[in-house]
mmCIF file of N, CA and C and ligand atoms in Angstrom:
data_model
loop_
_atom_site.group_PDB
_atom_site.id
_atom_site.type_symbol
_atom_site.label_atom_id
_atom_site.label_comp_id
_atom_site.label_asym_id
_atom_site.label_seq_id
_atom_site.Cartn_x
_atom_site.Cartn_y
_atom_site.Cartn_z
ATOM 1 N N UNK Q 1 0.853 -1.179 0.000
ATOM 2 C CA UNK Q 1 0.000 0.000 0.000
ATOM 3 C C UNK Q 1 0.893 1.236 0.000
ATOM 4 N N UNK Q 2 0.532 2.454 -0.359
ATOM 5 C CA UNK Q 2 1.091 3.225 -0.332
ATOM 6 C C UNK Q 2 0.205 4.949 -0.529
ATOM 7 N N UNK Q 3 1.288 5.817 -0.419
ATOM 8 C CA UNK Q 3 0.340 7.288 0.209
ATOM 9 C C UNK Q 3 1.874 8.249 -0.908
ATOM 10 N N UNK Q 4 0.544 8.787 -1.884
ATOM 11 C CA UNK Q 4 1.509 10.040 -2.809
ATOM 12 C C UNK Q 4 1.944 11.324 -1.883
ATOM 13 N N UNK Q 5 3.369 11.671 -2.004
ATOM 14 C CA UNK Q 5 3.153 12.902 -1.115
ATOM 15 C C UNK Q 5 4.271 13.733 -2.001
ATOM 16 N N UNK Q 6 3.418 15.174 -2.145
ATOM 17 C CA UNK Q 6 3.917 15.880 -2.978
ATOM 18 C C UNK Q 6 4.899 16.960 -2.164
ATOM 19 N N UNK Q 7 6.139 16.829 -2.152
ATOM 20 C CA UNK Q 7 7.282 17.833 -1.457
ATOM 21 C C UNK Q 7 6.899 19.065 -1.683
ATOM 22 N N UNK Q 8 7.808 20.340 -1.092
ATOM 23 C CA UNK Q 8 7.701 21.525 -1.105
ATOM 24 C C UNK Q 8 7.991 22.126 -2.823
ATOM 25 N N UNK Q 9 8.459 21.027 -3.475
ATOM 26 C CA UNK Q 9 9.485 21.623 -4.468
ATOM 27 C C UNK Q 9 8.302 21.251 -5.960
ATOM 28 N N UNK Q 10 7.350 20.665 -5.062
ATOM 29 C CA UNK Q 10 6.153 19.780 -6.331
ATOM 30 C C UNK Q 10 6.458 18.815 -6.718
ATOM 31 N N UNK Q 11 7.948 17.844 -6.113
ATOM 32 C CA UNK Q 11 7.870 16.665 -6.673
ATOM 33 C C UNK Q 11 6.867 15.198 -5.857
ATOM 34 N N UNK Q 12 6.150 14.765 -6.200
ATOM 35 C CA UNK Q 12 6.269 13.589 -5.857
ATOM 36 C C UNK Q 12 6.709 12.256 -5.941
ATOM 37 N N UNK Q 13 6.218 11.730 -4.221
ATOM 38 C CA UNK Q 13 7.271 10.775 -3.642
ATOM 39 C C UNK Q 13 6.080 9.621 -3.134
ATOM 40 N N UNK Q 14 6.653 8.489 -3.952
ATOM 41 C CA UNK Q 14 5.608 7.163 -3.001
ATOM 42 C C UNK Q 14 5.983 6.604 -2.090
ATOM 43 N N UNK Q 15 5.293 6.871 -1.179
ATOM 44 C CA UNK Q 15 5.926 6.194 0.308
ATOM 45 C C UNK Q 15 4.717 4.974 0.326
ATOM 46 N N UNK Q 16 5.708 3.875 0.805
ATOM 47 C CA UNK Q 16 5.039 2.386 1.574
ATOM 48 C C UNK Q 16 4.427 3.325 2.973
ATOM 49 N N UNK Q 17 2.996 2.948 2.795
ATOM 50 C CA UNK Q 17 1.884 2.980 4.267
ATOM 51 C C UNK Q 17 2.187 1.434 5.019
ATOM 52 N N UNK Q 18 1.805 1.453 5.942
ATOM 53 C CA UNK Q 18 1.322 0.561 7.095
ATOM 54 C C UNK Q 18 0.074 0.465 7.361
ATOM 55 N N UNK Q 19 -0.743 -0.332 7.161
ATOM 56 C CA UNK Q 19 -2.156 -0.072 8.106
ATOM 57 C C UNK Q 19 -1.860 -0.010 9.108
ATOM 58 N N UNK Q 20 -2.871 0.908 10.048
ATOM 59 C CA UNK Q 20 -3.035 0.857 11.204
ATOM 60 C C UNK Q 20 -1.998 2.309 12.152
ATOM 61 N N UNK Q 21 -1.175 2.885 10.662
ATOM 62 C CA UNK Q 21 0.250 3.837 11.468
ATOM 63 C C UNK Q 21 -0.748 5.033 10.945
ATOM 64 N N UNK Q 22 -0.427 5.962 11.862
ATOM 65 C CA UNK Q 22 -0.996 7.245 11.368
ATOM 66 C C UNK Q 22 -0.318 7.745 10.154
ATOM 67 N N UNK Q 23 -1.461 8.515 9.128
ATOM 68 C CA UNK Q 23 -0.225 9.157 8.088
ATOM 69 C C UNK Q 23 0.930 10.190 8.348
ATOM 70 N N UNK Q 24 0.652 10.663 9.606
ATOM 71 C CA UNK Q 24 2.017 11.891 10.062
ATOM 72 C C UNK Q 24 3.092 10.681 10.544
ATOM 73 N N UNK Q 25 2.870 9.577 10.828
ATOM 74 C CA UNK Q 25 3.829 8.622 11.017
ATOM 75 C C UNK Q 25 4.940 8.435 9.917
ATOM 76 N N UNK Q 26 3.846 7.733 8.851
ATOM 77 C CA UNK Q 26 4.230 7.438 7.720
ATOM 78 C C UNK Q 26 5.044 8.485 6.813
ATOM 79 N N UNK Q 27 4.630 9.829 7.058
ATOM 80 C CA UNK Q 27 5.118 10.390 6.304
ATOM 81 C C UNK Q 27 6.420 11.284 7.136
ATOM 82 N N UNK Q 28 6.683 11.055 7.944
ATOM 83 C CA UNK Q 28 7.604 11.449 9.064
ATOM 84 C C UNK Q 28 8.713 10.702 8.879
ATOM 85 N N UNK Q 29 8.219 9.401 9.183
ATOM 86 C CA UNK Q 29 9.339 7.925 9.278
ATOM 87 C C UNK Q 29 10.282 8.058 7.751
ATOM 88 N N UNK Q 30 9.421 8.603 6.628
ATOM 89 C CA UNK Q 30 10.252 8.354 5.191
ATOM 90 C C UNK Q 30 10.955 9.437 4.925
ATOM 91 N N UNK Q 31 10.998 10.839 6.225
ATOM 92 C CA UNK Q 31 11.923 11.581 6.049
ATOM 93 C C UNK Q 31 11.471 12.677 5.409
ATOM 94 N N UNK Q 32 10.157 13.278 5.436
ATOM 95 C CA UNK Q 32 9.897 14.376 5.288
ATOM 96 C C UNK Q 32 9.576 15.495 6.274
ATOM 97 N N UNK Q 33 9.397 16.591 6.011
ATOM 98 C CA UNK Q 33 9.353 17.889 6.723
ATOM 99 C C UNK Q 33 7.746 17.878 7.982
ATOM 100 N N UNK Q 34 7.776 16.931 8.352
ATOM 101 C CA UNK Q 34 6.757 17.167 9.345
ATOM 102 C C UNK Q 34 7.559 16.821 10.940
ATOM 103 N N UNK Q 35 7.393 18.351 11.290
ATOM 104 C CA UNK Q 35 8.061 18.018 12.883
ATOM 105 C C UNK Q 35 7.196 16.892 14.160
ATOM 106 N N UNK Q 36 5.918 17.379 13.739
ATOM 107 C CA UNK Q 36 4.891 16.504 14.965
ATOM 108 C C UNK Q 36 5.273 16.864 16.222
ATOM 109 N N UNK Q 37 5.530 18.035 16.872
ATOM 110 C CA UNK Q 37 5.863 17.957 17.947
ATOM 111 C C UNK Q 37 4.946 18.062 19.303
ATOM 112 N N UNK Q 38 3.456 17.305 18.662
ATOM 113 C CA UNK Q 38 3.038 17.332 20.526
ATOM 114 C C UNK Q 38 2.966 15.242 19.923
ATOM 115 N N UNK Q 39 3.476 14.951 18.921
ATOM 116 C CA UNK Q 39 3.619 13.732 19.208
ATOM 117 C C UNK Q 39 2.240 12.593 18.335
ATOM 118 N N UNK Q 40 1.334 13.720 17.851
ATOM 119 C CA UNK Q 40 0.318 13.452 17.603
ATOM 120 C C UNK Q 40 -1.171 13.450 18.478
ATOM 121 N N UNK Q 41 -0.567 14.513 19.687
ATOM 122 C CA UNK Q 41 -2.318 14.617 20.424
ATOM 123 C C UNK Q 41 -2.755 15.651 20.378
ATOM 124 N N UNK Q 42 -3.056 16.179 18.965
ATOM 125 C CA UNK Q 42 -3.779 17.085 18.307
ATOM 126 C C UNK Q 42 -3.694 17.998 18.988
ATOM 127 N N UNK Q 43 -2.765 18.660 19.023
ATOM 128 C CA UNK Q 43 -2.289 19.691 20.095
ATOM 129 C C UNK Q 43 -1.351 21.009 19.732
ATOM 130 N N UNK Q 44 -0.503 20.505 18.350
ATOM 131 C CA UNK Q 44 0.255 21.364 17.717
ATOM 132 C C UNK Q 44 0.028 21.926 16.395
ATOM 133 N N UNK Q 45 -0.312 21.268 15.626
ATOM 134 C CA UNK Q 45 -0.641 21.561 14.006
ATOM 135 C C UNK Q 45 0.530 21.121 13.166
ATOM 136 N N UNK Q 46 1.508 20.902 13.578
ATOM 137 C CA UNK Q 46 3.219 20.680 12.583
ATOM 138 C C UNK Q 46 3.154 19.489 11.979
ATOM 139 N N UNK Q 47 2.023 18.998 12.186
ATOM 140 C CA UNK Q 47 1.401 18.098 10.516
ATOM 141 C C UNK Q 47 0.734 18.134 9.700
ATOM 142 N N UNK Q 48 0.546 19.317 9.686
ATOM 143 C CA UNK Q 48 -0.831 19.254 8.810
ATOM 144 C C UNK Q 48 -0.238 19.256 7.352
ATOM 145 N N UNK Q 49 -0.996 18.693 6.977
ATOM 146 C CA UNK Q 49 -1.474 18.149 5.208
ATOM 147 C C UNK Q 49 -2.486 18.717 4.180
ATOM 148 N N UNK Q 50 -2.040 18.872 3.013
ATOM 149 C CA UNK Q 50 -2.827 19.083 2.705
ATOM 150 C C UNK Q 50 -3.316 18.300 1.812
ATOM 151 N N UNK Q 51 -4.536 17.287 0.874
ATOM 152 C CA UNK Q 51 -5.455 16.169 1.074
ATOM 153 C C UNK Q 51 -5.706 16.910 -0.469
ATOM 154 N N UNK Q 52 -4.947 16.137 -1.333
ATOM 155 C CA UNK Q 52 -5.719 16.001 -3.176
ATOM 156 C C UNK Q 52 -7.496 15.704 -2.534
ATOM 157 N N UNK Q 53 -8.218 16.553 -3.436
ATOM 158 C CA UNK Q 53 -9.817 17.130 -3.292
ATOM 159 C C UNK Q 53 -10.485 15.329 -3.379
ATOM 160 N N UNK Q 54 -10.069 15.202 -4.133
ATOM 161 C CA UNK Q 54 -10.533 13.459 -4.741
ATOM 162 C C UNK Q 54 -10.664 12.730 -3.178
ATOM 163 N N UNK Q 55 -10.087 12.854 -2.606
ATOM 164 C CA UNK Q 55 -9.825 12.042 -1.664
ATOM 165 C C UNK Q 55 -10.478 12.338 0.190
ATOM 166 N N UNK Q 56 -10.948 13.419 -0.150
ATOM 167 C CA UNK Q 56 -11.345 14.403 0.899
ATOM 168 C C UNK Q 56 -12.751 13.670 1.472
ATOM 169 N N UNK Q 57 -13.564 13.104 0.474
ATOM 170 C CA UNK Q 57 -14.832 12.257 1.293
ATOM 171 C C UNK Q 57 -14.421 11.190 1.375
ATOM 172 N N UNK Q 58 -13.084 10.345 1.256
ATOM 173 C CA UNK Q 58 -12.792 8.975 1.740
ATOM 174 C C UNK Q 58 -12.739 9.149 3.092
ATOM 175 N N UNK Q 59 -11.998 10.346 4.216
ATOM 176 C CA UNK Q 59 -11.766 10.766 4.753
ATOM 177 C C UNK Q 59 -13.084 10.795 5.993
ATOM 178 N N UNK Q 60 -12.586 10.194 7.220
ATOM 179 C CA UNK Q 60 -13.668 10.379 8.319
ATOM 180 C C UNK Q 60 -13.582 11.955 8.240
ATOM 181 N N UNK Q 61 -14.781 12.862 8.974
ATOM 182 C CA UNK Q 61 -14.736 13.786 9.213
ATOM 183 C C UNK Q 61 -13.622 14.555 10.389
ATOM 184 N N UNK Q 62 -13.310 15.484 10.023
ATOM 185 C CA UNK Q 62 -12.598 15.915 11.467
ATOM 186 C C UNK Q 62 -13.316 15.872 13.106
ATOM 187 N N UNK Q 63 -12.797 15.484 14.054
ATOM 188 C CA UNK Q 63 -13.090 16.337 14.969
ATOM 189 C C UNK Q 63 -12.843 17.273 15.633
ATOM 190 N N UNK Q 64 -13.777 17.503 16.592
ATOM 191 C CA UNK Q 64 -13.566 18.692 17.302
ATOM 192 C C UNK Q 64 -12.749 19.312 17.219
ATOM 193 N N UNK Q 65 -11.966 18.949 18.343
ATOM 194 C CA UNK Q 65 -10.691 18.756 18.545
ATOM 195 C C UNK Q 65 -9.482 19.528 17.453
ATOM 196 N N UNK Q 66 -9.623 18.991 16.395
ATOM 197 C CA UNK Q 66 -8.870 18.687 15.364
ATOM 198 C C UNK Q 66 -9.228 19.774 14.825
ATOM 199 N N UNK Q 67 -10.523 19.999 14.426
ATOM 200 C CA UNK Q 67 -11.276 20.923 13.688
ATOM 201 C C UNK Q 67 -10.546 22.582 14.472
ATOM 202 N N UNK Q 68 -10.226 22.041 15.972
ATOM 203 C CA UNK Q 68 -9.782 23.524 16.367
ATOM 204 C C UNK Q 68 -8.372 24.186 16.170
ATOM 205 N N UNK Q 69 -7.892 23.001 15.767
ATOM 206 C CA UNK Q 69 -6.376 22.903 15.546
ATOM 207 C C UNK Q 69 -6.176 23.801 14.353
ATOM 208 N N UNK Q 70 -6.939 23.119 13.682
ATOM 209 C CA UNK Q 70 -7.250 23.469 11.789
ATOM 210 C C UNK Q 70 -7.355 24.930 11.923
ATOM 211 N N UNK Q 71 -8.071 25.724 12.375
ATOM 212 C CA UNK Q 71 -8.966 26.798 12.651
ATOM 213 C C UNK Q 71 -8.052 27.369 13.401
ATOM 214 N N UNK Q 72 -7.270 27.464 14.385
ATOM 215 C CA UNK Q 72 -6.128 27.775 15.136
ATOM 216 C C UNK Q 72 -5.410 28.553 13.727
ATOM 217 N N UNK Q 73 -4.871 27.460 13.010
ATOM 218 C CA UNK Q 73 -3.767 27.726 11.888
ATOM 219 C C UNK Q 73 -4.657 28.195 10.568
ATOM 220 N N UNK Q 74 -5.750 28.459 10.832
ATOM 221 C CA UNK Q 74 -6.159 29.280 9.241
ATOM 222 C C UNK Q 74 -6.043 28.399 8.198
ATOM 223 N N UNK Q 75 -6.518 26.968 8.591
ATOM 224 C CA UNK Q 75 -6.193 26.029 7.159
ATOM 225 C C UNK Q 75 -7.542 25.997 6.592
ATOM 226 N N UNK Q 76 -6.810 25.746 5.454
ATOM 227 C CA UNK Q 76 -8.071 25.732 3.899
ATOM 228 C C UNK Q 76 -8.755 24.982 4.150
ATOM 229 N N UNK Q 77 -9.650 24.483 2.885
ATOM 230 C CA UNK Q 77 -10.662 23.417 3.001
ATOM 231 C C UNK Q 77 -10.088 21.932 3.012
ATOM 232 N N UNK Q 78 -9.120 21.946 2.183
ATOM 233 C CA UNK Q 78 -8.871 20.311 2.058
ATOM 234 C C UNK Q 78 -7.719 20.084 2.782
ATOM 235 N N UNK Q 79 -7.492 21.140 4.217
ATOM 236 C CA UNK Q 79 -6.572 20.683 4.631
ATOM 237 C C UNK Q 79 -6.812 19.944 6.031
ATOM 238 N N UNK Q 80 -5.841 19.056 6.964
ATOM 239 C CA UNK Q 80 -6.240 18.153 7.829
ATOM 240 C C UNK Q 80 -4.988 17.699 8.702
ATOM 241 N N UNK Q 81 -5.097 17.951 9.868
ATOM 242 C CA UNK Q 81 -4.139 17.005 10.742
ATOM 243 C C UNK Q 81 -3.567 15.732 10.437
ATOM 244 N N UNK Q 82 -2.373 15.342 9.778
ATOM 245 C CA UNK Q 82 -2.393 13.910 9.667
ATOM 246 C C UNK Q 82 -2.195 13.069 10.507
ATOM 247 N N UNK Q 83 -1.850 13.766 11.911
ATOM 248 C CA UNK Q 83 -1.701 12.402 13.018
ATOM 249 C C UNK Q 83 -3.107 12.115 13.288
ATOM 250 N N UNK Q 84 -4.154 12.595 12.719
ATOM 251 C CA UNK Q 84 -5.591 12.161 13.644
ATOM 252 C C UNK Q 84 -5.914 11.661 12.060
ATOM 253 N N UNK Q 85 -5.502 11.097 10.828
ATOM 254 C CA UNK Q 85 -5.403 10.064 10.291
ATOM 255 C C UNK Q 85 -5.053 8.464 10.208
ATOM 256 N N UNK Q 86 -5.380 7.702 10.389
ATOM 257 C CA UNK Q 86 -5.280 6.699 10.564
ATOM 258 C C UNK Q 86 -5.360 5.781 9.073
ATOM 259 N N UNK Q 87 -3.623 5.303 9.288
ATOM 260 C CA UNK Q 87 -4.302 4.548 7.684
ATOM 261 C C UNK Q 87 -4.534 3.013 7.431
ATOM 262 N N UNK Q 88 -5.903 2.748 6.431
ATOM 263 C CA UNK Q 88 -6.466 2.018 6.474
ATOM 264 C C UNK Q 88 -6.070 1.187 4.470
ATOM 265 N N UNK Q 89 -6.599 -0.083 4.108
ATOM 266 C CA UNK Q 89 -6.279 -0.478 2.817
ATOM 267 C C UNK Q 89 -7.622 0.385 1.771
ATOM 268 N N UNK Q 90 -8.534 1.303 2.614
ATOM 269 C CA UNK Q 90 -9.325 1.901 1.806
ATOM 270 C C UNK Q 90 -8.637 2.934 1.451
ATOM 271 N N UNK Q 91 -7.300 3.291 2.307
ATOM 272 C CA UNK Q 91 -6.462 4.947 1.868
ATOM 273 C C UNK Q 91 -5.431 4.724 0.434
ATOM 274 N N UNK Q 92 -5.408 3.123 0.266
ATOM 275 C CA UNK Q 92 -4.297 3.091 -0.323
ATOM 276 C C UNK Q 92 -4.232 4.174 -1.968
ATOM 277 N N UNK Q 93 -3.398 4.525 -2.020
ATOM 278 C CA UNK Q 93 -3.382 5.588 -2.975
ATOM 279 C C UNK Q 93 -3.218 7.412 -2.967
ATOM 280 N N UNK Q 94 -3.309 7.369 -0.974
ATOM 281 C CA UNK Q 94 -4.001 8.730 -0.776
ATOM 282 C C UNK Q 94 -2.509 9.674 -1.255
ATOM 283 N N UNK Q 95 -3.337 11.295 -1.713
ATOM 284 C CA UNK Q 95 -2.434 11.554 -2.459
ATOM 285 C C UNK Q 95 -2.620 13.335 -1.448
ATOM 286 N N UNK Q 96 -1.195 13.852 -0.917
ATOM 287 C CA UNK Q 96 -1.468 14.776 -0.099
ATOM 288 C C UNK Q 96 -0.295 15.822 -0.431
ATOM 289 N N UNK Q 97 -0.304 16.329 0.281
ATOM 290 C CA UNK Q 97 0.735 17.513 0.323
ATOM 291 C C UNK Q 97 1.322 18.247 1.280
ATOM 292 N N UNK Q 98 2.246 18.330 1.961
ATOM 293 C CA UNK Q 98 2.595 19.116 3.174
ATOM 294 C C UNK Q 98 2.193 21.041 3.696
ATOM 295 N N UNK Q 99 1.867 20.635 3.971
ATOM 296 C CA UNK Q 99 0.984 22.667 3.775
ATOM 297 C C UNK Q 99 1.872 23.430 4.530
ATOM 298 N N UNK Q 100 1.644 24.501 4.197
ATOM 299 C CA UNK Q 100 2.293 25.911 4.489
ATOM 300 C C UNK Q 100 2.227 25.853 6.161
ATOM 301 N N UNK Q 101 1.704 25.632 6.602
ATOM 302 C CA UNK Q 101 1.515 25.373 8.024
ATOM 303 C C UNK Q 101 2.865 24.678 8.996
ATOM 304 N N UNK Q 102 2.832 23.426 8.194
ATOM 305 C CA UNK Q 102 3.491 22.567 8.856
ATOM 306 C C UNK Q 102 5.218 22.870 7.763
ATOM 307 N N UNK Q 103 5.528 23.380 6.807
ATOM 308 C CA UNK Q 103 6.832 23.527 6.069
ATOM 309 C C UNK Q 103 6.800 25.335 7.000
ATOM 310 N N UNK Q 104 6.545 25.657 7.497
ATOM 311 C CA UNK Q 104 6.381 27.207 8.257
ATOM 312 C C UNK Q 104 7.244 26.485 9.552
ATOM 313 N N UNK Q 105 6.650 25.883 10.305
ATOM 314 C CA UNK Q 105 7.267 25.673 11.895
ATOM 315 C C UNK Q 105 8.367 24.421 11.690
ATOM 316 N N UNK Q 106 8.754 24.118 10.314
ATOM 317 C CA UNK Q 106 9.647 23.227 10.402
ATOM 318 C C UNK Q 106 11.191 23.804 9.588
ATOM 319 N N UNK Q 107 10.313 24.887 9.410
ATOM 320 C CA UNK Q 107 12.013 25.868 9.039
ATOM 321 C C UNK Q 107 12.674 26.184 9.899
HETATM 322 S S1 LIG N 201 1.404 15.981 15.653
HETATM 323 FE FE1 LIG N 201 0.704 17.627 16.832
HETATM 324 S S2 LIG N 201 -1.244 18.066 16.015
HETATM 325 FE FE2 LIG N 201 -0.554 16.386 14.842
#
């Protein structure tokens, strides 16, 4: 399985998923620009993603929580916390992008 993720520079990169690993995991572990620094308890924003449109109703809804995080940082519509992602063999394919958010606090 695997998750498209488009760098700062517009290239994309296929990273091997895990079921069951969060995507800020996944996309952390293969060495990209996401700091994660409350660890993933929706607490910081330094993952956020941003989520090709296609893919946006595969997607449980945000919560609360999450939703305040989002809203904290002024993110767009298709954008989303990826530690409060969870990936599943229905994601395989998901195709995202690192947002201004999270390439901001990791400079
Ligand atoms: S890692 Fe902190 S909000 Fe996702």
């Amino acid at each position: 399985m695997k998750i498209f993720l488009v760098d700062e520079k517009g290239v994309e990169h296929r990273l091997d998923a895990i079921e069951g690993w969060r995507v800020m995991e996944i996309v952390r572990d293969h060495g990209f620009g996401i700091i994660a620094e409350c660890g993933g308890a929706c607490a910081c924003g330094t993952c956020q993603v941003e989520i090709e449109p296609e893919w946006l109703d595969r997607l449980h809804p945000a919560r609360d929580d999450e939703q305040d995080q989002l809203d904290d940082n002024y993110a767009g519509p298709n954008e989303r916390l990826s530690c409060q992602l969870i990936f599943t063999p229905e994601l395989d394919g998901l195709r995202l992008r690192l947002s201004r958010v999270s390439l901001e606090k990791a400079a």
